[in-house]
XYZ file of C-alpha atoms in Angstrom:
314
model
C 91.943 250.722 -63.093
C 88.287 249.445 -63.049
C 88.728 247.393 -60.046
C 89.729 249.949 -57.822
C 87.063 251.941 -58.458
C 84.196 248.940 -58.279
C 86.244 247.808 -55.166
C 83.837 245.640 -53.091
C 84.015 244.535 -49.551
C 86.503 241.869 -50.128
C 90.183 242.479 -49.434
C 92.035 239.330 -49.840
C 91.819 235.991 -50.848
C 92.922 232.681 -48.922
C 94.575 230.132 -51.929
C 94.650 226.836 -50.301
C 96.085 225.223 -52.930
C 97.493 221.334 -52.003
C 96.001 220.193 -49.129
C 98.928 217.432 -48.398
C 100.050 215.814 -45.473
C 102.990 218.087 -43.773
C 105.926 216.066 -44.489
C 104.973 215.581 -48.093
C 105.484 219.861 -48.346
C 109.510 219.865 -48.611
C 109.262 217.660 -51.081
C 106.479 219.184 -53.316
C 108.314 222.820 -51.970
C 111.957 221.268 -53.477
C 110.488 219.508 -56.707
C 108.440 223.265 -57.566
C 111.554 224.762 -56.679
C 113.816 222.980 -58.981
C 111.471 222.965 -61.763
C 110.426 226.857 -61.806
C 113.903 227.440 -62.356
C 115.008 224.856 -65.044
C 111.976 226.656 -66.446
C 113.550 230.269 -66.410
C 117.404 229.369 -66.846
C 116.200 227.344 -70.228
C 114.057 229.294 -71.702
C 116.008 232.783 -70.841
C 119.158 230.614 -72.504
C 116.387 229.608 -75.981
C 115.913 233.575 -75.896
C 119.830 234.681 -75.654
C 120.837 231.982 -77.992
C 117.860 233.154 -80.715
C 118.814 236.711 -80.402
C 122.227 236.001 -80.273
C 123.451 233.727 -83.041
C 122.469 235.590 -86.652
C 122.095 232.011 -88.214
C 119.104 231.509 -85.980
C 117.440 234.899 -87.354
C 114.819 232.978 -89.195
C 111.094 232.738 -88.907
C 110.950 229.939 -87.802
C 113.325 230.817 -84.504
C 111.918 234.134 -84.165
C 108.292 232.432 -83.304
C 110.320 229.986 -81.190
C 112.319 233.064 -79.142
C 109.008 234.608 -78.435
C 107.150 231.706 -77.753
C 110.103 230.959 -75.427
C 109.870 234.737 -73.758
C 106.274 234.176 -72.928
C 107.307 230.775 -70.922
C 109.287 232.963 -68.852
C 107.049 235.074 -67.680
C 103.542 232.540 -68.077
C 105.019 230.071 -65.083
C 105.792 233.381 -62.852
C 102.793 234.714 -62.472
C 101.583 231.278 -60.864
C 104.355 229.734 -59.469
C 105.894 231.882 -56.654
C 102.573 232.251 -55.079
C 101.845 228.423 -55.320
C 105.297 227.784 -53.621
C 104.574 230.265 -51.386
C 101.146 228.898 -49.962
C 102.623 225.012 -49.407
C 104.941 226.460 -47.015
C 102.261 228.396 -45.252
C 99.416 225.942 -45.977
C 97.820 228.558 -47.571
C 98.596 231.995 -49.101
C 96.665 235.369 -48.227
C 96.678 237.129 -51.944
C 94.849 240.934 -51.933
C 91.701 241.805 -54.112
C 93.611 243.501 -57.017
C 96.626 240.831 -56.648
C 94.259 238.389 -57.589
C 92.375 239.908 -60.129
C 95.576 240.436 -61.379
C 96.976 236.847 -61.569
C 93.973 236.091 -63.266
C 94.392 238.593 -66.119
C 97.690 237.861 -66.956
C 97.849 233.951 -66.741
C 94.684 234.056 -68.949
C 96.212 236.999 -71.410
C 99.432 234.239 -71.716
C 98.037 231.344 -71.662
C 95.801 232.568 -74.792
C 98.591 234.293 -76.695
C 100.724 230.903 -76.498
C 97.707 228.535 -77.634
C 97.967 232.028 -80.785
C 101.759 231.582 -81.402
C 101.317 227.600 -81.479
C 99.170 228.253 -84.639
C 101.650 230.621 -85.765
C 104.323 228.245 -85.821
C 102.091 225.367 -87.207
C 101.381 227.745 -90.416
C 105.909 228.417 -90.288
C 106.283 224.660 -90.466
C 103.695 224.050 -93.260
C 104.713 227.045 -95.568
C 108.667 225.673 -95.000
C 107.098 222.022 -95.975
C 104.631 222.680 -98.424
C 106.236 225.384 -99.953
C 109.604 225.517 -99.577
C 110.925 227.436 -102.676
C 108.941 229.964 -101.933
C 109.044 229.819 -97.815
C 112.121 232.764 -97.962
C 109.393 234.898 -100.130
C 106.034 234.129 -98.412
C 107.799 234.242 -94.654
C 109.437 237.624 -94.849
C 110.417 239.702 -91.750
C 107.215 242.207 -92.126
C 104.531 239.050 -91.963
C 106.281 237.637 -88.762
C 106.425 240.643 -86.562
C 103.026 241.263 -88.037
C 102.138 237.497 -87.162
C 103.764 237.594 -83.574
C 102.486 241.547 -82.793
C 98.980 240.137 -83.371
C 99.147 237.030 -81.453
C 100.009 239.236 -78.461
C 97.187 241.746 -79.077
C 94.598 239.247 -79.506
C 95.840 236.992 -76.139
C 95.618 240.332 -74.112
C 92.490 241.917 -75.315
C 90.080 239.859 -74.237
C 90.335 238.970 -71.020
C 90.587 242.190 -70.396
C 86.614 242.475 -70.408
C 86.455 239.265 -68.009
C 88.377 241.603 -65.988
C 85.944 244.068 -66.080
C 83.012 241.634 -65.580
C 84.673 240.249 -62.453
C 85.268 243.628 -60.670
C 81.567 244.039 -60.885
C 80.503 240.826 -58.640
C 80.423 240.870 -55.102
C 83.458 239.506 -52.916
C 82.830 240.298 -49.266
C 85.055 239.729 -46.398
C 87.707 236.590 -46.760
C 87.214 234.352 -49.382
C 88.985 231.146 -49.564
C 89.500 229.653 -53.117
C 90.113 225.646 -53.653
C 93.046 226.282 -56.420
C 96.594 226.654 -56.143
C 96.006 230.505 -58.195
C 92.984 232.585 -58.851
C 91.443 230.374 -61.570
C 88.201 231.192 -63.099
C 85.980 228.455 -61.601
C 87.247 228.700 -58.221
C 86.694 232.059 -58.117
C 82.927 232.124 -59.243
C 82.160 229.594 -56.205
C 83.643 232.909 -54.328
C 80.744 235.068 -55.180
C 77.255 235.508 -54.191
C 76.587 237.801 -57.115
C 74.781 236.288 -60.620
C 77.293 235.051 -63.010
C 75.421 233.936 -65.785
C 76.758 236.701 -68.149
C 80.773 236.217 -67.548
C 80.269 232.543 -67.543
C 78.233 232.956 -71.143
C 81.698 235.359 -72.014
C 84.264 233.163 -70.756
C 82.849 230.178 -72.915
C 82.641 231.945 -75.887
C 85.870 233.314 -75.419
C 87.293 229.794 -74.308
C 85.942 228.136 -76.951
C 87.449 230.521 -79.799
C 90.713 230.633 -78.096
C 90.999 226.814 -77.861
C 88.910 225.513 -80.980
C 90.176 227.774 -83.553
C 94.188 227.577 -82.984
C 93.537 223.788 -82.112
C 91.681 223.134 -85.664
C 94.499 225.166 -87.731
C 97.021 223.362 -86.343
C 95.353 220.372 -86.896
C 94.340 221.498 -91.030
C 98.408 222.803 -90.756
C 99.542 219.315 -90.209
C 97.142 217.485 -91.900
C 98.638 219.123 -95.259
C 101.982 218.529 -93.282
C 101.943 214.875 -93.295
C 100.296 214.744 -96.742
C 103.056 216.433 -98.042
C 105.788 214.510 -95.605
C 104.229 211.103 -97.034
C 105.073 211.923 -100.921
C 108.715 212.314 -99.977
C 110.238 209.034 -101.406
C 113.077 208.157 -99.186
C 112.587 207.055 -95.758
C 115.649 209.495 -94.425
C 114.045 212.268 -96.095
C 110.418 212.206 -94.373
C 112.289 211.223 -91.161
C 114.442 214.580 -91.543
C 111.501 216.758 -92.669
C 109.159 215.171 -89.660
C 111.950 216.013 -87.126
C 112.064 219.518 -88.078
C 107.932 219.879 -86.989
C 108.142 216.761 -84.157
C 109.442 219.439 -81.054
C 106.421 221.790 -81.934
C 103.865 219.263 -82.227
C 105.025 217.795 -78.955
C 104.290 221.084 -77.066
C 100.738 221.225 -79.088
C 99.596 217.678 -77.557
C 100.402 218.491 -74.337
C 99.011 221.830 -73.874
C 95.927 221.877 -75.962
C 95.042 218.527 -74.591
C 95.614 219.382 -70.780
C 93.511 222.512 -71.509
C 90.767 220.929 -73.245
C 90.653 217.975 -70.546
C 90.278 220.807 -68.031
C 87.779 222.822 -70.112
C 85.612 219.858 -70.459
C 85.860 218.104 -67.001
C 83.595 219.027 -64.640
C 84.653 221.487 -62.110
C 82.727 220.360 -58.798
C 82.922 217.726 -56.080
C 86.484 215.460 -56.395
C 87.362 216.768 -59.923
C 88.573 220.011 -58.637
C 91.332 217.930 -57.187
C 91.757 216.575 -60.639
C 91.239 219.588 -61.948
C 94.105 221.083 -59.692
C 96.547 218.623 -60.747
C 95.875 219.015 -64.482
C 96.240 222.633 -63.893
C 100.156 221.967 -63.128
C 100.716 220.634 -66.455
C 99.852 223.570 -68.336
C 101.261 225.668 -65.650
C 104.220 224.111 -64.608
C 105.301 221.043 -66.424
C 104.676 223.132 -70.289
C 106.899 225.805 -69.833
C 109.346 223.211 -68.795
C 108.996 221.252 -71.709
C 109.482 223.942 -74.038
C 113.500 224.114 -73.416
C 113.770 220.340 -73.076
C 112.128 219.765 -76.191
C 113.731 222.317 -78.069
C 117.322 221.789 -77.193
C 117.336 217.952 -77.082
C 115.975 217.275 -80.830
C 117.029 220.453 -82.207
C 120.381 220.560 -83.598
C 120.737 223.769 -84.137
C 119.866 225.419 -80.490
C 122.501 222.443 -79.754
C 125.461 223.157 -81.908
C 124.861 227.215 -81.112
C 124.730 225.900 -77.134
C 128.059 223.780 -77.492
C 129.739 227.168 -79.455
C 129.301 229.176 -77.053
C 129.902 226.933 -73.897
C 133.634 225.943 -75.459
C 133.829 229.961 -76.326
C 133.123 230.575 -72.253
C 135.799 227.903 -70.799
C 138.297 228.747 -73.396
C 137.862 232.884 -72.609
C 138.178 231.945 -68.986
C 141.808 230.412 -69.636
């Protein structure tokens, strides 16, 4: 890899994530705890039951069960470390651990703000078009659809990668984040930065703006086409069937773009921090949540198999 072989002098990094008062840490420790794996248990259960149940092999679940395979793996590469550091106020994390982190919670947090969009173009070819959803949305388009969402999340930051393993780290660094975030980690160096920061915004700025104004076009054509339905029940039944996704869109592009737009120095990294948690933490959560309490299907498939389980077990 690139980084071992640009290695500089530095070794590890110091996350000092929450500075809280002591007795505050069991509680934040529990409350992490408890949510990482709600996280994990419902989104490995959205996965199963997807894979599972052949009346859920539609498009429109097939985004869903990869969207929900991402969440599983998006939280992890931030969480354990965070959880680990507010019990030791503070977590040591090595050179290449770090660079790392910061690859893959970049490559996943772009590929979900990717299969958003994908699933905002699902709901408004099953609304807009729905005679001919079955014929536009066939199996080909979706793996083609999901394949390239991946691809694209994971390509680029692979040259931030290779533009951070050429700046200069030198003995212990201490970073003001809870994980090895971008901004944080450019106070680290003493090397010039104007060229990754240039990168990153481009990047940053195509990753978030373009997905973000699809999805808005996508449901702008949604809700035109939602408003010509002429009974009440019916738009209220068509609406519910996009309501769960747009939910997730709200919270995730906005948190991002809050972030991306706040300044980074003095008392906003604290802010900064905190946002960071919704994204990081609190999304992934509200992926299951969301998708089994207003979806009726992931519901009735849940209920099937939990009365299959107790009655086998009799």
């Amino acid at each position: 890899m690139e980084c071992s072989r640009n290695r500089t002098d530095a070794t590890e990094f110091l996350l000092l994530g929450f500075q809280v008062l002591p007795e505050l840490k069991p509680v934040l420790f529990l409350m992490f705890v408890i949510i990482y794996l709600f996280t994990i248990v419902g989104n490995i259960l959205i996965v199963s039951t997807v894979s599972l149940d052949s009346h859920l092999h539609t498009p429109m679940y097939f985004f869903l069960g990869n969207l929900s395979f991402l969440e599983i793996w998006y939280p992890t590469t931030t969480v354990p470390i965070m959880l680990a550091g507010i019990l030791t106020n503070g977590r040591l994390i090595s050179y290449a651990g770090c660079i790392s982190q910061f690859y893959f919670f970049v490559s996943f947090a772009a590929t979900e703000c990717l299969l958003l969009t994908v699933m905002a173009y699902d709901r408004y070819v099953a609304i807009c078009f729905p005679l001919q959803y079955m014929v536009l949305m066939v199996k080909r388009l979706c793996f083609k659809l999901v394949l390239g969402s991946w691809v694209a999340g994971f390509s680029p930051p692979m040259i931030t990668v290779s533009l951070l393993c050429r700046l200069q780290f030198f003995g212990k660094n201490e970073i003001d984040h809870f994980f090895c975030e971008f901004a944080p980690l450019l106070k680290a160096t003493c090397s010039e930065t104007q060229v990754i920061e240039m990168y990153v915004f481009i990047i940053a700025v195509s990753i978030l703006s373009v997905p973000f104004s699809l999805i808005i076009v996508s449901y702008g054509y949604i809700m035109s086409a939602i408003m010509r339905i002429p009974s009440v029940t019916g738009r209220h039944r068509t609406f519910s069937t996009c309501s769960s996704h747009l939910t997730v869109v709200i919270v995730y592009f906005g948190t991002l773009i809050t972030i991306y737009v706040a300044p980074t120095t003095g008392h906003y990294l604290n802010l900064n921090k905190a946002l960071s948690l919704l994204y990081t933490v609190a999304t992934p959560l509200l992926n299951p949540i969301i998708y089994t309490l207003r979806n009726k299907d992931i519901r009735k498939t849940l209920r099937k198999a939990s009365h299959t389980f107790r009655f086998s077990r009799l």
